[in-house]
mmCIF file of C-alpha atoms in Angstrom:
data_model
loop_
_atom_site.group_PDB
_atom_site.id
_atom_site.type_symbol
_atom_site.label_atom_id
_atom_site.label_comp_id
_atom_site.label_asym_id
_atom_site.label_seq_id
_atom_site.Cartn_x
_atom_site.Cartn_y
_atom_site.Cartn_z
ATOM 1 C CA MET M 1217 0.000 0.000 0.000
ATOM 2 C CA ARG M 1218 1.257 3.458 -0.904
ATOM 3 C CA SER M 1219 1.988 5.798 1.992
ATOM 4 C CA ILE M 1220 0.423 9.263 1.967
ATOM 5 C CA TRP M 1221 2.553 10.793 4.732
ATOM 6 C CA ASN M 1222 5.920 10.084 6.319
ATOM 7 C CA GLY M 1223 6.888 11.194 9.814
ATOM 8 C CA ALA M 1224 7.312 9.884 13.336
ATOM 9 C CA ILE M 1225 5.327 9.106 16.462
ATOM 10 C CA SER M 1226 6.531 11.143 19.425
ATOM 11 C CA PHE M 1227 6.083 8.988 22.539
ATOM 12 C CA GLY M 1228 7.727 10.983 25.352
ATOM 13 C CA LEU M 1229 11.442 10.862 24.493
ATOM 14 C CA VAL M 1230 10.831 7.926 22.155
ATOM 15 C CA SER M 1231 10.562 8.647 18.433
ATOM 16 C CA ILE M 1232 9.112 6.004 16.113
ATOM 17 C CA PRO M 1233 9.539 6.557 12.354
ATOM 18 C CA ILE M 1234 6.289 5.620 10.605
ATOM 19 C CA LYS M 1235 4.477 5.785 7.293
ATOM 20 C CA LEU M 1236 0.803 6.716 7.094
ATOM 21 C CA VAL M 1237 -1.360 4.447 4.921
ATOM 22 C CA ASN M 1238 -5.083 4.729 4.209
ATOM 23 C CA ALA M 1239 -6.949 2.019 6.128
ATOM 24 C CA THR M 1240 -10.156 2.317 4.086
ATOM 25 C CA GLU M 1241 -11.075 2.530 0.428
ATOM 26 C CA ASN M 1242 -14.112 3.796 -1.389
ATOM 27 C CA HIS M 1243 -15.952 1.227 -3.537
ATOM 28 C CA SER M 1244 -18.810 3.472 -4.604
ATOM 29 C CA ILE M 1245 -19.374 3.859 -8.344
ATOM 30 C CA SER M 1246 -18.758 7.329 -9.697
ATOM 31 C CA PHE M 1247 -20.434 8.799 -12.769
ATOM 32 C CA ARG M 1248 -19.378 11.408 -15.305
ATOM 33 C CA GLN M 1249 -21.551 14.276 -16.378
ATOM 34 C CA ILE M 1250 -22.532 13.985 -20.044
ATOM 35 C CA HIS M 1251 -24.540 15.889 -22.627
ATOM 36 C CA THR M 1252 -27.804 13.926 -22.938
ATOM 37 C CA GLU M 1253 -28.219 14.897 -26.597
ATOM 38 C CA ASP M 1254 -24.996 13.330 -27.914
ATOM 39 C CA GLY M 1255 -23.280 11.702 -24.899
ATOM 40 C CA GLY M 1256 -20.381 14.148 -24.906
ATOM 41 C CA ARG M 1257 -18.443 14.704 -21.653
ATOM 42 C CA ILE M 1258 -19.200 17.824 -19.643
ATOM 43 C CA ARG M 1259 -15.998 19.316 -18.247
ATOM 44 C CA TYR M 1260 -15.257 22.231 -15.985
ATOM 45 C CA ARG M 1261 -12.663 24.740 -17.027
ATOM 46 C CA LYS M 1262 -10.750 26.901 -14.558
ATOM 47 C CA VAL M 1263 -11.029 30.435 -15.843
ATOM 48 C CA CYS M 1264 -9.561 33.608 -14.374
ATOM 49 C CA GLU M 1265 -12.430 36.041 -13.956
ATOM 50 C CA LEU M 1266 -10.147 39.047 -14.481
ATOM 51 C CA GLU M 1267 -8.472 37.890 -17.694
ATOM 52 C CA GLU M 1268 -11.405 35.691 -18.798
ATOM 53 C CA ARG M 1269 -9.091 32.914 -19.950
ATOM 54 C CA GLU M 1270 -8.453 29.307 -18.884
ATOM 55 C CA VAL M 1271 -5.593 28.958 -16.389
ATOM 56 C CA PRO M 1272 -3.315 25.883 -16.161
ATOM 57 C CA THR M 1273 -2.833 24.074 -12.853
ATOM 58 C CA ALA M 1274 0.738 25.377 -12.475
ATOM 59 C CA GLU M 1275 -0.586 28.935 -12.234
ATOM 60 C CA ILE M 1276 -3.239 28.180 -9.600
ATOM 61 C CA GLY M 1277 -2.540 28.923 -5.937
ATOM 62 C CA LYS M 1278 -4.653 29.469 -2.806
ATOM 63 C CA GLY M 1279 -5.945 32.565 -1.078
ATOM 64 C CA TYR M 1280 -8.240 33.604 1.773
ATOM 65 C CA GLU M 1281 -11.305 35.714 1.009
ATOM 66 C CA ASP M 1282 -11.665 38.492 3.559
ATOM 67 C CA ALA M 1283 -14.972 39.845 4.865
ATOM 68 C CA ASP M 1284 -14.909 42.712 2.359
ATOM 69 C CA GLY M 1285 -14.436 40.296 -0.551
ATOM 70 C CA SER M 1286 -10.747 40.949 -1.104
ATOM 71 C CA ILE M 1287 -8.435 37.942 -1.591
ATOM 72 C CA ILE M 1288 -5.334 37.481 0.584
ATOM 73 C CA PRO M 1289 -2.834 35.179 -1.207
ATOM 74 C CA ILE M 1290 -1.363 32.339 0.917
ATOM 75 C CA THR M 1291 1.553 30.304 -0.429
ATOM 76 C CA ASP M 1292 2.792 26.849 0.497
ATOM 77 C CA GLU M 1293 5.983 28.463 1.799
ATOM 78 C CA ASP M 1294 3.913 30.605 4.174
ATOM 79 C CA LEU M 1295 2.233 27.531 5.620
ATOM 80 C CA ALA M 1296 5.461 25.533 5.853
ATOM 81 C CA ALA M 1297 7.085 28.334 7.866
ATOM 82 C CA LEU M 1298 4.412 28.236 10.579
ATOM 83 C CA PRO M 1299 5.706 27.081 14.001
ATOM 84 C CA ILE M 1300 3.691 23.829 14.141
ATOM 85 C CA PRO M 1301 5.425 21.180 16.266
ATOM 86 C CA THR M 1302 3.313 18.460 14.645
ATOM 87 C CA ALA M 1303 4.322 19.319 11.077
ATOM 88 C CA ARG M 1304 6.040 15.925 10.610
ATOM 89 C CA THR M 1305 5.185 14.337 13.939
ATOM 90 C CA ILE M 1306 2.263 12.504 15.496
ATOM 91 C CA GLU M 1307 2.578 13.823 19.032
ATOM 92 C CA ILE M 1308 0.864 11.709 21.706
ATOM 93 C CA VAL M 1309 -0.586 13.977 24.384
ATOM 94 C CA ALA M 1310 -2.554 11.536 26.585
ATOM 95 C CA PHE M 1311 -3.772 7.971 27.126
ATOM 96 C CA VAL M 1312 -7.460 7.546 27.933
ATOM 97 C CA PRO M 1313 -10.029 4.701 28.114
ATOM 98 C CA ALA M 1314 -11.577 3.939 24.741
ATOM 99 C CA ASP M 1315 -15.111 4.727 25.970
ATOM 100 C CA ARG M 1316 -14.066 8.335 26.550
ATOM 101 C CA ILE M 1317 -14.044 8.916 22.791
ATOM 102 C CA ASP M 1318 -17.372 9.964 21.334
ATOM 103 C CA PRO M 1319 -18.007 8.052 18.074
ATOM 104 C CA LEU M 1320 -19.292 11.324 16.589
ATOM 105 C CA GLN M 1321 -15.705 12.590 16.604
ATOM 106 C CA MET M 1322 -14.248 9.686 14.632
ATOM 107 C CA GLY M 1323 -13.351 10.295 11.013
ATOM 108 C CA ALA M 1324 -10.903 8.828 8.499
ATOM 109 C CA ALA M 1325 -8.862 5.783 9.506
ATOM 110 C CA TYR M 1326 -5.171 5.123 8.797
ATOM 111 C CA TYR M 1327 -2.661 2.350 9.434
ATOM 112 C CA LEU M 1328 0.695 3.324 10.930
ATOM 113 C CA SER M 1329 3.520 1.268 9.474
ATOM 114 C CA ALA M 1330 6.991 1.092 10.977
ATOM 115 C CA ASN M 1331 9.383 2.913 8.627
ATOM 116 C CA GLY M 1332 12.550 0.866 8.576
ATOM 117 C CA VAL M 1333 14.141 -1.799 10.754
ATOM 118 C CA PRO M 1334 15.164 0.550 13.629
ATOM 119 C CA ALA M 1335 11.487 1.509 14.080
ATOM 120 C CA ALA M 1336 10.356 -2.084 14.744
ATOM 121 C CA LYS M 1337 11.376 -2.164 18.437
ATOM 122 C CA PRO M 1338 9.742 1.099 19.629
ATOM 123 C CA TYR M 1339 6.729 0.399 17.399
ATOM 124 C CA THR M 1340 6.188 -2.978 19.053
ATOM 125 C CA LEU M 1341 6.689 -1.426 22.510
ATOM 126 C CA LEU M 1342 3.937 1.143 21.934
ATOM 127 C CA ARG M 1343 1.599 -1.491 20.461
ATOM 128 C CA GLU M 1344 1.979 -3.868 23.391
ATOM 129 C CA ALA M 1345 1.642 -1.024 25.917
ATOM 130 C CA LEU M 1346 -1.666 -0.021 24.345
ATOM 131 C CA LYS M 1347 -2.873 -3.625 24.398
ATOM 132 C CA ARG M 1348 -2.023 -4.209 28.059
ATOM 133 C CA SER M 1349 -3.405 -0.905 29.309
ATOM 134 C CA ARG M 1350 -6.611 -1.282 27.267
ATOM 135 C CA ARG M 1351 -6.431 2.404 26.523
ATOM 136 C CA VAL M 1352 -6.090 4.538 23.420
ATOM 137 C CA ALA M 1353 -3.623 7.330 22.713
ATOM 138 C CA ILE M 1354 -4.793 10.864 21.890
ATOM 139 C CA ALA M 1355 -2.431 12.600 19.476
ATOM 140 C CA LYS M 1356 -2.057 15.756 17.419
ATOM 141 C CA TYR M 1357 -0.689 15.724 13.881
ATOM 142 C CA ALA M 1358 -0.596 17.913 10.774
ATOM 143 C CA LEU M 1359 -1.916 16.680 7.447
ATOM 144 C CA ARG M 1360 -2.809 18.509 4.233
ATOM 145 C CA GLY M 1361 -2.074 21.946 5.580
ATOM 146 C CA ARG M 1362 -3.836 21.823 8.923
ATOM 147 C CA GLU M 1363 -3.333 20.456 12.413
ATOM 148 C CA ARG M 1364 -5.619 17.590 13.337
ATOM 149 C CA LEU M 1365 -6.622 15.468 16.298
ATOM 150 C CA GLY M 1366 -6.226 11.697 16.242
ATOM 151 C CA MET M 1367 -6.717 8.515 18.273
ATOM 152 C CA LEU M 1368 -4.284 5.610 18.179
ATOM 153 C CA ARG M 1369 -5.467 2.057 18.911
ATOM 154 C CA VAL M 1370 -4.369 -1.488 18.144
ATOM 155 C CA VAL M 1371 -6.011 -3.457 15.310
ATOM 156 C CA ASP M 1372 -4.643 -7.013 15.220
ATOM 157 C CA ASP M 1373 -0.863 -6.409 15.246
ATOM 158 C CA VAL M 1374 -0.980 -2.937 13.720
ATOM 159 C CA ILE M 1375 -1.336 0.512 15.270
ATOM 160 C CA ALA M 1376 -4.245 2.310 13.635
ATOM 161 C CA MET M 1377 -5.050 5.999 13.840
ATOM 162 C CA HIS M 1378 -8.504 7.548 13.544
ATOM 163 C CA GLY M 1379 -8.799 11.189 12.667
ATOM 164 C CA LEU M 1380 -10.940 12.995 15.240
ATOM 165 C CA LEU M 1381 -12.964 16.153 14.961
ATOM 166 C CA TRP M 1382 -12.088 18.876 17.428
ATOM 167 C CA PRO M 1383 -14.622 19.097 20.268
ATOM 168 C CA ASP M 1384 -15.873 22.490 19.064
ATOM 169 C CA GLU M 1385 -16.712 20.946 15.663
ATOM 170 C CA ILE M 1386 -19.420 18.717 17.172
ATOM 171 C CA ARG M 1387 -22.871 20.275 17.107
ATOM 172 C CA THR M 1388 -25.185 20.001 20.089
ATOM 173 C CA PRO M 1389 -28.393 18.073 19.276
ATOM 174 C CA GLU M 1390 -30.735 20.927 20.158
ATOM 175 C CA GLY M 1391 -34.204 20.634 18.674
ATOM 176 C CA VAL M 1392 -33.549 17.142 17.287
ATOM 177 C CA ALA M 1393 -35.271 15.028 19.945
ATOM 178 C CA PRO M 1394 -39.115 14.746 19.913
ATOM 179 C CA ASP M 1395 -40.746 17.745 21.560
ATOM 180 C CA GLU M 1396 -43.772 15.953 22.964
ATOM 181 C CA HIS M 1397 -43.580 13.714 26.005
ATOM 182 C CA VAL M 1398 -43.670 10.052 25.038
ATOM 183 C CA THR M 1399 -44.148 7.178 27.475
ATOM 184 C CA VAL M 1400 -42.737 3.773 26.629
ATOM 185 C CA ARG M 1401 -44.331 0.826 28.391
ATOM 186 C CA ASP M 1402 -42.555 -2.215 29.798
ATOM 187 C CA ALA M 1403 -44.296 -4.523 27.319
ATOM 188 C CA GLU M 1404 -42.870 -2.517 24.409
ATOM 189 C CA LEU M 1405 -39.389 -2.539 25.934
ATOM 190 C CA ASP M 1406 -39.585 -6.313 26.444
ATOM 191 C CA LEU M 1407 -40.464 -6.829 22.777
ATOM 192 C CA ALA M 1408 -37.723 -4.415 21.695
ATOM 193 C CA ASP M 1409 -35.224 -6.440 23.770
ATOM 194 C CA ALA M 1410 -36.487 -9.647 22.156
ATOM 195 C CA LEU M 1411 -36.042 -8.129 18.690
ATOM 196 C CA MET M 1412 -32.534 -6.938 19.573
ATOM 197 C CA ASP M 1413 -31.629 -10.420 20.835
ATOM 198 C CA THR M 1414 -32.891 -11.941 17.590
ATOM 199 C CA LEU M 1415 -31.152 -9.486 15.250
ATOM 200 C CA GLY M 1416 -28.117 -8.773 17.426
ATOM 201 C CA GLU M 1417 -25.837 -11.584 16.223
ATOM 202 C CA VAL M 1418 -24.451 -11.068 12.733
ATOM 203 C CA ASP M 1419 -21.195 -11.741 10.926
ATOM 204 C CA LEU M 1420 -20.089 -8.342 9.643
ATOM 205 C CA GLU M 1421 -18.093 -10.040 6.891
ATOM 206 C CA THR M 1422 -21.365 -11.166 5.290
ATOM 207 C CA LEU M 1423 -22.702 -7.612 4.906
ATOM 208 C CA HIS M 1424 -22.260 -5.975 1.519
ATOM 209 C CA ASP M 1425 -23.523 -3.075 -0.577
ATOM 210 C CA ASP M 1426 -26.609 -4.347 -2.436
ATOM 211 C CA TYR M 1427 -27.112 -1.034 -4.215
ATOM 212 C CA ARG M 1428 -23.577 -1.007 -5.648
ATOM 213 C CA GLU M 1429 -24.054 -4.555 -6.960
ATOM 214 C CA ALA M 1430 -27.339 -3.540 -8.597
ATOM 215 C CA VAL M 1431 -25.638 -0.562 -10.280
ATOM 216 C CA GLU M 1432 -22.843 -2.819 -11.544
ATOM 217 C CA GLU M 1433 -25.406 -5.231 -13.022
ATOM 218 C CA LEU M 1434 -27.214 -2.300 -14.641
ATOM 219 C CA ILE M 1435 -23.993 -1.037 -16.236
ATOM 220 C CA ALA M 1436 -23.043 -4.527 -17.460
ATOM 221 C CA ALA M 1437 -26.487 -5.067 -18.986
ATOM 222 C CA LYS M 1438 -26.422 -1.742 -20.807
ATOM 223 C CA ALA M 1439 -22.877 -2.366 -22.031
ATOM 224 C CA ASP M 1440 -24.042 -5.665 -23.577
ATOM 225 C CA GLY M 1441 -27.060 -3.978 -25.157
ATOM 226 C CA ALA M 1442 -29.504 -5.950 -23.019
ATOM 227 C CA THR M 1443 -32.558 -4.560 -21.293
ATOM 228 C CA PRO M 1444 -31.826 -4.263 -17.580
ATOM 229 C CA ALA M 1445 -34.215 -5.941 -15.183
ATOM 230 C CA ARG M 1446 -36.380 -3.509 -13.311
ATOM 231 C CA LYS M 1447 -37.877 -4.126 -9.919
ATOM 232 C CA ALA M 1448 -41.256 -2.867 -8.796
ATOM 233 C CA PRO M 1449 -40.989 0.477 -7.000
ATOM 234 C CA ALA M 1450 -41.016 0.273 -3.249
ATOM 235 C CA GLY M 1451 -44.092 1.463 -1.395
ATOM 236 C CA GLU M 1452 -44.288 4.932 -0.008
ATOM 237 C CA GLY M 1453 -42.520 5.314 3.295
ATOM 238 C CA GLY M 1454 -42.873 8.039 5.855
ATOM 239 C CA GLY M 1455 -44.872 8.860 8.910
ATOM 240 C CA LYS M 1456 -47.595 6.257 9.265
ATOM 241 C CA VAL M 1457 -49.397 5.786 12.547
ATOM 242 C CA ILE M 1458 -48.888 2.154 13.545
ATOM 243 C CA ASP M 1459 -49.577 -0.093 16.481
ATOM 244 C CA LEU M 1460 -46.062 -0.160 17.927
ATOM 245 C CA LEU M 1461 -46.666 -3.238 20.056
ATOM 246 C CA ALA M 1462 -48.058 -5.238 17.135
ATOM 247 C CA ALA M 1463 -45.241 -4.050 14.859
ATOM 248 C CA LEU M 1464 -42.650 -5.225 17.378
ATOM 249 C CA GLU M 1465 -44.358 -8.591 17.772
ATOM 250 C CA ASN M 1466 -44.520 -9.102 14.006
ATOM 251 C CA SER M 1467 -40.877 -8.047 13.639
ATOM 252 C CA VAL M 1468 -39.767 -10.611 16.216
ATOM 253 C CA ARG M 1469 -41.845 -13.315 14.522
ATOM 254 C CA GLN M 1470 -40.391 -12.538 11.104
ATOM 255 C CA ALA M 1471 -36.830 -12.444 12.435
ATOM 256 C CA ARG M 1472 -37.254 -15.764 14.221
ATOM 257 C CA SER M 1473 -38.959 -17.279 11.199
ATOM 258 C CA ALA M 1474 -36.051 -16.188 9.009
ATOM 259 C CA ARG M 1475 -33.683 -17.933 11.401
ATOM 260 C CA GLY M 1476 -35.906 -21.015 11.610
ATOM 261 C CA GLU M 1477 -36.746 -20.469 15.266
ATOM 262 C CA PRO M 1478 -40.289 -21.435 16.351
ATOM 263 C CA GLY M 1479 -42.400 -19.755 18.996
ATOM 264 C CA SER M 1480 -44.104 -16.446 19.606
ATOM 265 C CA PRO M 1481 -42.210 -13.473 21.065
ATOM 266 C CA THR M 1482 -44.000 -13.267 24.385
ATOM 267 C CA GLY M 1483 -45.713 -16.608 24.779
ATOM 268 C CA ASP M 1484 -49.021 -14.823 25.398
ATOM 269 C CA SER M 1485 -49.958 -12.280 22.816
ATOM 270 C CA GLY M 1486 -53.024 -11.300 24.778
ATOM 271 C CA SER M 1487 -50.994 -9.780 27.590
ATOM 272 C CA GLY M 1488 -49.980 -6.903 25.388
ATOM 273 C CA SER M 1489 -53.553 -6.090 24.459
ATOM 274 C CA GLU M 1490 -54.632 -5.945 28.079
ATOM 275 C CA SER M 1491 -51.980 -3.417 28.927
ATOM 276 C CA ASP M 1492 -52.967 -1.407 25.883
ATOM 277 C CA SER M 1493 -56.682 -1.270 26.564
ATOM 278 C CA GLY M 1494 -58.120 2.124 25.915
ATOM 279 C CA SER M 1495 -55.316 3.182 23.631
ATOM 280 C CA GLY M 1496 -57.617 3.096 20.627
ATOM 281 C CA SER M 1497 -55.273 1.138 18.363
ATOM 282 C CA GLY M 1498 -55.915 -2.569 18.035
ATOM 283 C CA SER M 1499 -54.222 -5.397 16.209
ATOM 284 C CA ASP M 1500 -55.517 -8.504 14.483
ATOM 285 C CA SER M 1501 -52.857 -10.564 16.198
ATOM 286 C CA MET M 1502 -53.937 -9.369 19.620
ATOM 287 C CA ALA M 1503 -57.723 -9.148 19.243
ATOM 288 C CA GLU M 1504 -60.094 -11.655 20.859
ATOM 289 C CA VAL M 1505 -62.171 -13.480 18.258
ATOM 290 C CA ARG M 1506 -65.689 -14.582 19.153
ATOM 291 C CA HIS M 1507 -67.694 -16.836 16.827
ATOM 292 C CA ILE M 1508 -71.281 -15.667 16.253
ATOM 293 C CA SER M 1509 -73.875 -18.116 14.901
ATOM 294 C CA PRO M 1510 -75.458 -16.943 11.635
ATOM 295 C CA ARG M 1511 -78.998 -15.579 11.756
ATOM 296 C CA LYS M 1512 -81.757 -17.354 9.869
ATOM 297 C CA SER M 1513 -83.446 -15.250 7.262
ATOM 298 C CA SER M 1514 -87.249 -15.571 6.788
ATOM 299 C CA ARG M 1515 -87.407 -13.221 3.824
ATOM 300 C CA ALA M 1516 -87.524 -15.936 1.189
ATOM 301 C CA THR M 1517 -89.651 -15.059 -1.809
ATOM 302 C CA PRO M 1518 -92.601 -17.473 -2.196
ATOM 303 C CA LYS M 1519 -92.417 -19.668 -5.237
ATOM 304 C CA GLN M 1520 -95.243 -21.504 -6.982
ATOM 305 C CA VAL M 1521 -94.634 -24.695 -8.870
ATOM 306 C CA GLY M 1522 -97.535 -26.097 -10.867
ATOM 307 C CA GLY M 1523 -100.039 -23.705 -9.274
ATOM 308 C CA LYS M 1524 -99.122 -24.890 -5.759
ATOM 309 C CA LYS M 1525 -97.190 -23.042 -3.148
ATOM 310 C CA SER M 1526 -93.741 -24.284 -2.406
ATOM 311 C CA LYS M 1527 -92.577 -25.741 0.879
ATOM 312 C CA SER M 1528 -91.134 -22.451 1.930
ATOM 313 C CA THR M 1529 -94.566 -20.828 1.522
ATOM 314 C CA SER M 1530 -96.264 -23.591 3.513
ATOM 315 C CA SER M 1531 -93.673 -23.357 6.256
ATOM 316 C CA LYS M 1532 -94.071 -19.612 6.261
ATOM 317 C CA ALA M 1533 -97.864 -19.920 6.595
ATOM 318 C CA ALA M 1534 -97.408 -22.498 9.331
ATOM 319 C CA THR M 1535 -95.066 -20.168 11.097
ATOM 320 C CA LYS M 1536 -97.635 -17.373 10.871
ATOM 321 C CA THR M 1537 -100.412 -19.671 12.177
ATOM 322 C CA THR M 1538 -98.185 -20.816 15.018
ATOM 323 C CA ALA M 1539 -97.373 -17.229 15.792
ATOM 324 C CA ARG M 1540 -101.067 -16.319 15.888
ATOM 325 C CA LYS M 1541 -101.999 -19.062 18.391
ATOM 326 C CA PRO M 1542 -100.026 -17.652 21.300
ATOM 327 C CA ALA M 1543 -101.547 -14.249 20.609
ATOM 328 C CA ALA M 1544 -105.084 -15.718 20.626
ATOM 329 C CA LYS M 1545 -104.358 -17.565 23.840
ATOM 330 C CA ALA M 1546 -103.062 -14.411 25.422
ATOM 331 C CA THR M 1547 -106.222 -12.535 24.379
ATOM 332 C CA ALA M 1548 -108.429 -15.293 25.751
ATOM 333 C CA LYS M 1549 -106.552 -15.254 29.041
ATOM 334 C CA ALA M 1550 -106.914 -11.511 29.240
ATOM 335 C CA GLY M 1551 -110.682 -11.832 28.619
ATOM 336 C CA ALA M 1552 -110.970 -14.557 31.255
ATOM 337 C CA ALA M 1553 -109.144 -12.348 33.689
ATOM 338 C CA ASN M 1554 -111.655 -9.551 33.105
ATOM 339 C CA LYS M 1555 -114.808 -11.767 33.488
ATOM 340 C CA PRO M 1556 -114.749 -12.161 37.281
ATOM 341 C CA ALA M 1557 -114.663 -8.418 37.669
ATOM 342 C CA GLU M 1558 -117.677 -8.076 35.373
ATOM 343 C CA LYS M 1559 -119.601 -10.767 37.344
ATOM 344 C CA LYS M 1560 -118.880 -8.995 40.598
ATOM 345 C CA THR M 1561 -120.090 -5.722 39.185
ATOM 346 C CA THR M 1562 -123.332 -7.384 37.961
ATOM 347 C CA LYS M 1563 -123.938 -9.000 41.313
ATOM 348 C CA THR M 1564 -123.436 -5.728 43.121
ATOM 349 C CA THR M 1565 -125.811 -3.949 40.780
ATOM 350 C CA LYS M 1566 -128.500 -6.656 41.205
ATOM 351 C CA THR M 1567 -128.154 -6.539 45.004
ATOM 352 C CA THR M 1568 -128.520 -2.792 44.999
ATOM 353 C CA LYS M 1569 -131.622 -2.993 42.786
ATOM 354 C CA THR M 1570 -133.161 -5.708 44.995
ATOM 355 C CA ALA M 1571 -132.536 -3.668 48.112
ATOM 356 C CA LYS M 1572 -134.147 -0.636 46.567
ATOM 357 C CA SER M 1573 -137.139 -2.684 45.370
ATOM 358 C CA THR M 1574 -137.625 -4.247 48.825
ATOM 359 C CA LYS M 1575 -137.394 -0.881 50.520
ATOM 360 C CA SER M 1576 -139.930 0.598 48.097
ATOM 361 C CA THR M 1577 -142.366 -2.307 48.672
ATOM 362 C CA THR M 1578 -142.054 -1.992 52.455
ATOM 363 C CA ALA M 1579 -142.706 1.719 52.275
ATOM 364 C CA LYS M 1580 -145.827 1.154 50.152
ATOM 365 C CA LYS M 1581 -147.204 -1.434 52.626
ATOM 366 C CA THR M 1582 -146.615 0.864 55.574
ATOM 367 C CA THR M 1583 -148.409 3.734 53.867
ATOM 368 C CA ALA M 1584 -151.405 1.480 52.990
ATOM 369 C CA GLY M 1585 -151.654 0.261 56.577
ATOM 370 C CA ARG M 1586 -151.718 3.757 57.938
ATOM 371 C CA ARG M 1587 -154.451 4.758 55.524
ATOM 372 C CA ARG M 1588 -156.624 1.812 56.652
ATOM 373 C CA ALA M 1589 -156.160 2.629 60.294
ATOM 374 C CA SER M 1590 -157.212 6.225 59.782
ATOM 375 C CA ALA M 1591 -160.349 5.114 57.947
#
């Protein structure tokens, strides 16, 4: 591998000559800009805006644009003359636990290779010291015209260096978190843990860039004059309101099914629905199903075959007759219940009339007797 920087690691009074090698490589496919009408390349030309002519690379330098728009020329000699102690040195300033480094700070990765036979001994000393202490080294170095921050750690038997952003280059996450208060229930956390346990184990060597492979197949097909295979467009994504508990359960089931593992995520899918009662969002996998017997319909249209009513008509008439009998019985009972009251009323009326008739007869006899006595 070709080195991009030569220098030394400054480890106290120990100096370790090293070469800096890129630890990563970019496999993404790059495209050229073309004229869609004829396929011609689109190129950018570097033109001086004062002379309005194209300028060769040898005549191009660098400059700083001031606030008023004026340009202050800066040469490579000016930068090389700056008093930077890390100009050709990776200066270790501290050793800290690895968890002290925020992953947000980590940038490009490099391998540090011992430069020459005399560098092998101090290089190995630093590597083994980092291994035994289980710490990483924080260092400052200069690369491509600026001083940078780095972290040294051991990868296999090699010392690797990660470029770090300066602390003031990390933005605070203000306004990024959800504004509204959200409560996460224990049942949801349990399912999230189950999903993490199912998806957590993976061999990183098996992961690859599916999109890059698809682009390569597309290019190969077009180069051969074939029609590239097209997949159906994916469904619309975005903010859909879902039943989180049901989504987690289904995710665990799918993950376990993909791995050939039987069983449901919780063992009792109904427990989640009880804790979520009143939330207003249900799930087919959590709902209680009750079987309801079908209702009999009596709205069949009567049919006549050979001038006679069909069985359905006869059964319908029988049903009506049967339905009328209880009603007639109820009416008869009601009439029977009213008869005693009518008999009592008749008896009372007759008694009253008899009493009046007897009283009238007695009064007539008394009056006749008095008349006879007076005569």
